[in-house]
PDB file of C-alpha atoms in Angstrom:
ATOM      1  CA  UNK A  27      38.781  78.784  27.324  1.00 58.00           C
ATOM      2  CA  UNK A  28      38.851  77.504  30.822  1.00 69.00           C
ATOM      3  CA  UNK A  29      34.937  77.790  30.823  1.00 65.00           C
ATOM      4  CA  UNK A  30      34.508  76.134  27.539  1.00 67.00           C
ATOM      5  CA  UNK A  31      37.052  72.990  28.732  1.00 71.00           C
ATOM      6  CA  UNK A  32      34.324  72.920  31.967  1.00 59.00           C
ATOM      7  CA  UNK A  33      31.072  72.675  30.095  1.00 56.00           C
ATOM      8  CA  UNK A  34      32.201  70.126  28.087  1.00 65.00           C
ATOM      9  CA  UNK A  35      33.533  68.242  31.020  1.00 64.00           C
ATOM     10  CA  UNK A  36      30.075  68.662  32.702  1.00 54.00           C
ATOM     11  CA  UNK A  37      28.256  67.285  29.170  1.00 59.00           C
ATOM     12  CA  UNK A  38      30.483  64.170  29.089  1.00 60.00           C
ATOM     13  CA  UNK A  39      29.738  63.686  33.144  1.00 54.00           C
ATOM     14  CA  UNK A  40      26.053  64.297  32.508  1.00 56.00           C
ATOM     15  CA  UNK A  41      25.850  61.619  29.134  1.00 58.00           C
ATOM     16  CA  UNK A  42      27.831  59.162  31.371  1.00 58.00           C
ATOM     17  CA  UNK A  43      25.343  59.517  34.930  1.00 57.00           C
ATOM     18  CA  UNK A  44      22.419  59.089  31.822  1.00 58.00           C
ATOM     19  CA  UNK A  45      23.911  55.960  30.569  1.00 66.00           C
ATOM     20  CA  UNK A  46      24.915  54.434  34.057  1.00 70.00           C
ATOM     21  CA  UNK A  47      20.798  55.328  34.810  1.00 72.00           C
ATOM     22  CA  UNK A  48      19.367  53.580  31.705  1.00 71.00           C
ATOM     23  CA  UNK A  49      21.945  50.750  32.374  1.00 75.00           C
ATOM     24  CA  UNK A  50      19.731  50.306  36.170  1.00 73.00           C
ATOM     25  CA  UNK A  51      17.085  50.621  34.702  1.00 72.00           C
ATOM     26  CA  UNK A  52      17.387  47.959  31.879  1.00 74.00           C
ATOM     27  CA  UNK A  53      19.340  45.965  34.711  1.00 74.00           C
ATOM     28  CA  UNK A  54      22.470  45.580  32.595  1.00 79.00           C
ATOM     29  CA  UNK A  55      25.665  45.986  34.416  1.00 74.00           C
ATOM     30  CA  UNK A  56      27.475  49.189  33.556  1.00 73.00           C
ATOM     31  CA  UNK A  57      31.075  49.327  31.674  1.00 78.00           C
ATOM     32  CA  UNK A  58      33.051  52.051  30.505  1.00 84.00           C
ATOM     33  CA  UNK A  59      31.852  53.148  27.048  1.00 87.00           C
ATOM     34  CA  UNK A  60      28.416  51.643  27.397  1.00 89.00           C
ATOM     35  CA  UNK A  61      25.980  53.812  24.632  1.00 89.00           C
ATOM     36  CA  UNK A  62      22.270  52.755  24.902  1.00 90.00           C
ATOM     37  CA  UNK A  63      20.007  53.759  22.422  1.00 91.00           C
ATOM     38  CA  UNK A  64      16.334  55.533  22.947  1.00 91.00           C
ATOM     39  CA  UNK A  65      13.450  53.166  24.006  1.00 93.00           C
ATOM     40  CA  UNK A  66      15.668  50.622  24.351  1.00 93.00           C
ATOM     41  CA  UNK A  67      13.578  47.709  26.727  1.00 94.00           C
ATOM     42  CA  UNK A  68      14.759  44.695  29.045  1.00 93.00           C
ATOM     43  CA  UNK A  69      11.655  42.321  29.611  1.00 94.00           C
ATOM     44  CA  UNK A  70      13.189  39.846  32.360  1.00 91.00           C
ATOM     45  CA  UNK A  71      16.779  38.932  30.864  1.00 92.00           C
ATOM     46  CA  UNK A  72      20.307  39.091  32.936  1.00 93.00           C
ATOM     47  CA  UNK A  73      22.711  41.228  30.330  1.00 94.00           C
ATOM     48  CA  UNK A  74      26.006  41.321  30.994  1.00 94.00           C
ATOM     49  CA  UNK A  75      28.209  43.220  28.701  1.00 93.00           C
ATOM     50  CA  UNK A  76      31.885  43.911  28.868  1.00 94.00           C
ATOM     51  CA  UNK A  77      33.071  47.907  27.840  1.00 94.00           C
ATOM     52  CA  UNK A  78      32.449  49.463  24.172  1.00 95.00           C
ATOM     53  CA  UNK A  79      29.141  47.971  23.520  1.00 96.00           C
ATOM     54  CA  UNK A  80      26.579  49.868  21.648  1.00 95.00           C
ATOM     55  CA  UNK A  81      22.647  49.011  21.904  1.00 96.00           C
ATOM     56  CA  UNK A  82      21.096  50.436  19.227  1.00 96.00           C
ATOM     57  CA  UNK A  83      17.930  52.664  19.544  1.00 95.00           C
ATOM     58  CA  UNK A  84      14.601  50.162  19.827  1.00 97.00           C
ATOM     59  CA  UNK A  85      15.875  47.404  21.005  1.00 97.00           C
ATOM     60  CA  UNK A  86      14.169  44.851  22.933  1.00 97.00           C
ATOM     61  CA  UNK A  87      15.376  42.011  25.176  1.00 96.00           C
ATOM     62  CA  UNK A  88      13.164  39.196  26.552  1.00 95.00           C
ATOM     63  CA  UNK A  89      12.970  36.170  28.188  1.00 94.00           C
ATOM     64  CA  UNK A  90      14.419  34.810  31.396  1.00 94.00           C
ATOM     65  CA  UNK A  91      17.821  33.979  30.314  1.00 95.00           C
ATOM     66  CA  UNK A  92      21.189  35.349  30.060  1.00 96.00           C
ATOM     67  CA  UNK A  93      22.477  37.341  27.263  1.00 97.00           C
ATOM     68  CA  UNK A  94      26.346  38.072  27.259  1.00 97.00           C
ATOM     69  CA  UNK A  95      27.802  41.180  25.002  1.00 97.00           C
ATOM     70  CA  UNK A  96      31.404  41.227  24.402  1.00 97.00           C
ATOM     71  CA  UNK A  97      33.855  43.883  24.190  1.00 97.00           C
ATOM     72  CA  UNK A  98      33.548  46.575  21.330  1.00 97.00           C
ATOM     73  CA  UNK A  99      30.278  44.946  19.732  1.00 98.00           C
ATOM     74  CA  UNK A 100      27.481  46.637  18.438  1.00 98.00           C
ATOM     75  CA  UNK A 101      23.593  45.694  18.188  1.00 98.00           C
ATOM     76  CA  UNK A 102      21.854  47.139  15.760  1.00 97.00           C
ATOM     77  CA  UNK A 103      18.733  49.662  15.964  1.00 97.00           C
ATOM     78  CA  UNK A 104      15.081  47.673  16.309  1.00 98.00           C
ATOM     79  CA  UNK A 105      16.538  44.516  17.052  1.00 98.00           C
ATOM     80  CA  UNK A 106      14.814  41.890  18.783  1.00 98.00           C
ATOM     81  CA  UNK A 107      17.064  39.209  21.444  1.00 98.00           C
ATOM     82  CA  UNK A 108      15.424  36.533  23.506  1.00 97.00           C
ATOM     83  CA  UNK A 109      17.450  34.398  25.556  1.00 97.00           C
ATOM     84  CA  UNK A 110      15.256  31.640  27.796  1.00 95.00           C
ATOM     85  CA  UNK A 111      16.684  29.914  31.207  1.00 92.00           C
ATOM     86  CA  UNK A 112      17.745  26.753  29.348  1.00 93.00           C
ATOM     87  CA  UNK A 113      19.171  28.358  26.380  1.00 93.00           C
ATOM     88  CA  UNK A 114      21.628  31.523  26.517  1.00 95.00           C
ATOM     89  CA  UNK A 115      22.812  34.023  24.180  1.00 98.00           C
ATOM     90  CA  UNK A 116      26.301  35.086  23.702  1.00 98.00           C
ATOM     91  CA  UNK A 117      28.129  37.620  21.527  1.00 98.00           C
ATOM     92  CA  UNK A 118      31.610  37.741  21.433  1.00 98.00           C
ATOM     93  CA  UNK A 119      33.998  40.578  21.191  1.00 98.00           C
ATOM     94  CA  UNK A 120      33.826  42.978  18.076  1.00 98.00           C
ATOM     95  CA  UNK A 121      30.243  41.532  16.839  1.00 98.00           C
ATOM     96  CA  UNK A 122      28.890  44.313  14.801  1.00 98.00           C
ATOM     97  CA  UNK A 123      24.716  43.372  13.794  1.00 98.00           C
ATOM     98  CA  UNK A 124      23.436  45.923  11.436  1.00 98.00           C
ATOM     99  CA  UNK A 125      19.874  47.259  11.604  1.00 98.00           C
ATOM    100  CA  UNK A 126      16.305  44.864  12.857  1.00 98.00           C
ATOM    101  CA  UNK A 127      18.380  41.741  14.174  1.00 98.00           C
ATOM    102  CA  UNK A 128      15.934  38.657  15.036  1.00 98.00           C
ATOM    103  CA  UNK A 129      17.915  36.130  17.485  1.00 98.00           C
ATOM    104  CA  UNK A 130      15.848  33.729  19.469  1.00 97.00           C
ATOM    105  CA  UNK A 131      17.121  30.360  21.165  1.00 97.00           C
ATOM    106  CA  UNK A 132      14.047  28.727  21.361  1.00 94.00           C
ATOM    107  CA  UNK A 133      10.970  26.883  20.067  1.00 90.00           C
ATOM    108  CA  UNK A 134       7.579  25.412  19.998  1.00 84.00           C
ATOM    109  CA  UNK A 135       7.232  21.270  20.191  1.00 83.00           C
ATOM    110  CA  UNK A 136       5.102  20.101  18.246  1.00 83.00           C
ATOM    111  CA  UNK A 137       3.083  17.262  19.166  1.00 88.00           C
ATOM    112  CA  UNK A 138      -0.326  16.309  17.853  1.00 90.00           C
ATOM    113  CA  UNK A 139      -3.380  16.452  20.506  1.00 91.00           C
ATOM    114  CA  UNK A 140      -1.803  19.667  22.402  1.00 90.00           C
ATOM    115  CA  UNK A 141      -2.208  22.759  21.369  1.00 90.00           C
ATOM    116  CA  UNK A 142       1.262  24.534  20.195  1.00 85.00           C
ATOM    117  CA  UNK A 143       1.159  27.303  22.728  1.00 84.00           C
ATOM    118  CA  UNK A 144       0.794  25.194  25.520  1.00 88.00           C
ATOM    119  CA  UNK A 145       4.017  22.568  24.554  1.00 89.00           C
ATOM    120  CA  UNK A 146       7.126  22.706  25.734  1.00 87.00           C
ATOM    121  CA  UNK A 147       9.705  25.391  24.845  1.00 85.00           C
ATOM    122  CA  UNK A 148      12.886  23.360  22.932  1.00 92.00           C
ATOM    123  CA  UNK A 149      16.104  26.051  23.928  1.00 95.00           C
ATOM    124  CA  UNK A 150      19.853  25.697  22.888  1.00 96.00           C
ATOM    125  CA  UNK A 151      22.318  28.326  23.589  1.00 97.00           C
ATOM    126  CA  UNK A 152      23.093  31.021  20.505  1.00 98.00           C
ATOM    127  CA  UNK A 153      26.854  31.597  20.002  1.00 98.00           C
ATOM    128  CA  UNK A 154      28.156  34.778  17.949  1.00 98.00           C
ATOM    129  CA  UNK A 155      31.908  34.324  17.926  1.00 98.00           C
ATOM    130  CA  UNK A 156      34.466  37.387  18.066  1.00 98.00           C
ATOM    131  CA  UNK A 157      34.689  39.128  14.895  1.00 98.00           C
ATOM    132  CA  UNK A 158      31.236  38.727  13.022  1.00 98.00           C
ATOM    133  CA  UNK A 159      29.874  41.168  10.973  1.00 98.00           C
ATOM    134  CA  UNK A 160      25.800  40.298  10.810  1.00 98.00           C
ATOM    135  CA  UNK A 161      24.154  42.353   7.963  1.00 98.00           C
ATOM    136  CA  UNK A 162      20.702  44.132   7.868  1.00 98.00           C
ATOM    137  CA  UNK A 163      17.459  41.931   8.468  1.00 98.00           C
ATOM    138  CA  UNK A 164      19.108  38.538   9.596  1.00 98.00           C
ATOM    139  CA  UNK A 165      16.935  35.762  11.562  1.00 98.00           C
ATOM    140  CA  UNK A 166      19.220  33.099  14.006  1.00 98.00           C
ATOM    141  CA  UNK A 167      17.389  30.716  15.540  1.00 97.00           C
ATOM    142  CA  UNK A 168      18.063  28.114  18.395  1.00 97.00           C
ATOM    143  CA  UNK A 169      21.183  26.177  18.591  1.00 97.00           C
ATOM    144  CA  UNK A 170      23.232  28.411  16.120  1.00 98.00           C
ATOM    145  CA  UNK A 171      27.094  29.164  16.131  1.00 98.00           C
ATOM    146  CA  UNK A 172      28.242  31.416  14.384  1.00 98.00           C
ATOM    147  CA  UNK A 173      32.567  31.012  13.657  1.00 97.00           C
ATOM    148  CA  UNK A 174      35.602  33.443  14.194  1.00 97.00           C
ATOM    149  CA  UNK A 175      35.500  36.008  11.544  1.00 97.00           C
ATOM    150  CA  UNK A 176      32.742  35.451   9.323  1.00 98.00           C
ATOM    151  CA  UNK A 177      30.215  37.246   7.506  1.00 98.00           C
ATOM    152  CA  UNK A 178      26.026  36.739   7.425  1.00 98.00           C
ATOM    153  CA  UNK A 179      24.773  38.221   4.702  1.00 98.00           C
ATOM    154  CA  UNK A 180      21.462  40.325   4.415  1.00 98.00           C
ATOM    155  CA  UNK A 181      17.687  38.793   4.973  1.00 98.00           C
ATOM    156  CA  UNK A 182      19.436  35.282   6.232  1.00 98.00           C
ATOM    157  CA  UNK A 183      17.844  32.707   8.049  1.00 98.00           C
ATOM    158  CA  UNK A 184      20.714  31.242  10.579  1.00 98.00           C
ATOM    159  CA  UNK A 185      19.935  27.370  11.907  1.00 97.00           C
ATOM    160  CA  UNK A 186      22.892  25.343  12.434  1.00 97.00           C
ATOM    161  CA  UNK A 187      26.459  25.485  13.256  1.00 97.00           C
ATOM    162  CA  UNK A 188      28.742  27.583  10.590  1.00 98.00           C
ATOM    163  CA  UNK A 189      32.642  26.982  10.344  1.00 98.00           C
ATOM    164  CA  UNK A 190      34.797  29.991  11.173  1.00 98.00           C
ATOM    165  CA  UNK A 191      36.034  32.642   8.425  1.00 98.00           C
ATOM    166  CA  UNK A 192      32.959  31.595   6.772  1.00 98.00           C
ATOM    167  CA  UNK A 193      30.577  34.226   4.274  1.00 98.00           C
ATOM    168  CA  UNK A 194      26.976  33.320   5.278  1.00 98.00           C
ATOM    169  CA  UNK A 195      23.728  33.702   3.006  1.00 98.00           C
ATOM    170  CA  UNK A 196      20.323  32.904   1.984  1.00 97.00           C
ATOM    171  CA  UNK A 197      16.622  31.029   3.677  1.00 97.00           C
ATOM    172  CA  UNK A 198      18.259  28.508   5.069  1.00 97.00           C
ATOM    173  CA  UNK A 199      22.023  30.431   5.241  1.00 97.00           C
ATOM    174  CA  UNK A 200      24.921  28.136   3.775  1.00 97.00           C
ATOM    175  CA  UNK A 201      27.976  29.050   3.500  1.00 98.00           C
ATOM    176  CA  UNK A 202      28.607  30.578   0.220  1.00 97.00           C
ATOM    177  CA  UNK A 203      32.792  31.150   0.462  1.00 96.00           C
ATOM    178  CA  UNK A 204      35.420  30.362   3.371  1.00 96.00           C
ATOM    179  CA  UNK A 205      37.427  33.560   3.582  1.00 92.00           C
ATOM    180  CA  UNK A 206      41.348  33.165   3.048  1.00 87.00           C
TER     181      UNK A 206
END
């Protein structure tokens, strides 16, 4: 019994000196309960996450801004974050994003005589209050906030700023119901 109660203890020491080595190596600061996904990729961000946060397997971060991850939150498998230097992205605490996540905080000008890729990038900061629940195949663009306790539905297209206890949906998302 004494053996068994050892192994296990060596499993949980070995999972955690894995984690705190993909953590390095995706330069995201290490916290207690940290579980990072396979072929998970950092491409120049600062991630700094608080303890309990999941990363969900083929995820990719890029840019060269910061991306904050609150406590208990949860990205999504083959989701895709960019956060630029004059932008910012920031999850609060208990954010749970379901499966292929699209979050960006910038874009393209578009002014005539230049071509597109060589304009300006336009960047506002991305804020995903505490308590969100964002469902399967959602888009959130520049400059969004999304409130306290609400809901995006799936296959939304996020663009503005949405009241909290709010249910989210559609290409643009409105909000479809305040929650009581």
């Amino acid at each position: 019994m004494q053996l068994k109660s050892f192994f296990i203890s060596l499993i949980k020491l070995r999972r955690k000196i894995i984690t705190k080595n993909k953590a390095k190596r995706l330069k995201i600061n290490y916290c207690s309960g940290l579980k990072i996904g396979k072929n998970v990729k950092n491409f120049g961000c600062t991630i700094k996450i608080k303890e309990n946060v999941w990363i969900g397997d083929n995820t990719i971060f890029w840019g060269n801004g910061l991306i904050q991850i609150g406590k208990n939150t949860h990205i999504g498998e083959n989701s895709w974050i960019y956060s630029s230097k004059k932008g910012g992205v920031e999850f609060g605490d208990d954010v749970n994003c379901a499966a292929n996540l699209y979050l960006i905080d910038s874009d393209h000008q578009f002014k005539k005589g230049v071509l597109i890729r060589q304009q300006e990038l336009l960047s506002k900061k991305v804020v995903i209050s505490d308590d969100v629940w964002i469902a399967a195949n959602v888009t959130i663009l520049k400059g969004t906030r999304i409130g306290f306790h609400s809901v995006v539905g799936a296959c939304s297209l996020c663009n503005k700023w949405y009241p909290d206890y709010s249910v989210i949906c559609g290409v643009p998302a409105l909000v479809v119901k305040q929650i009581n």
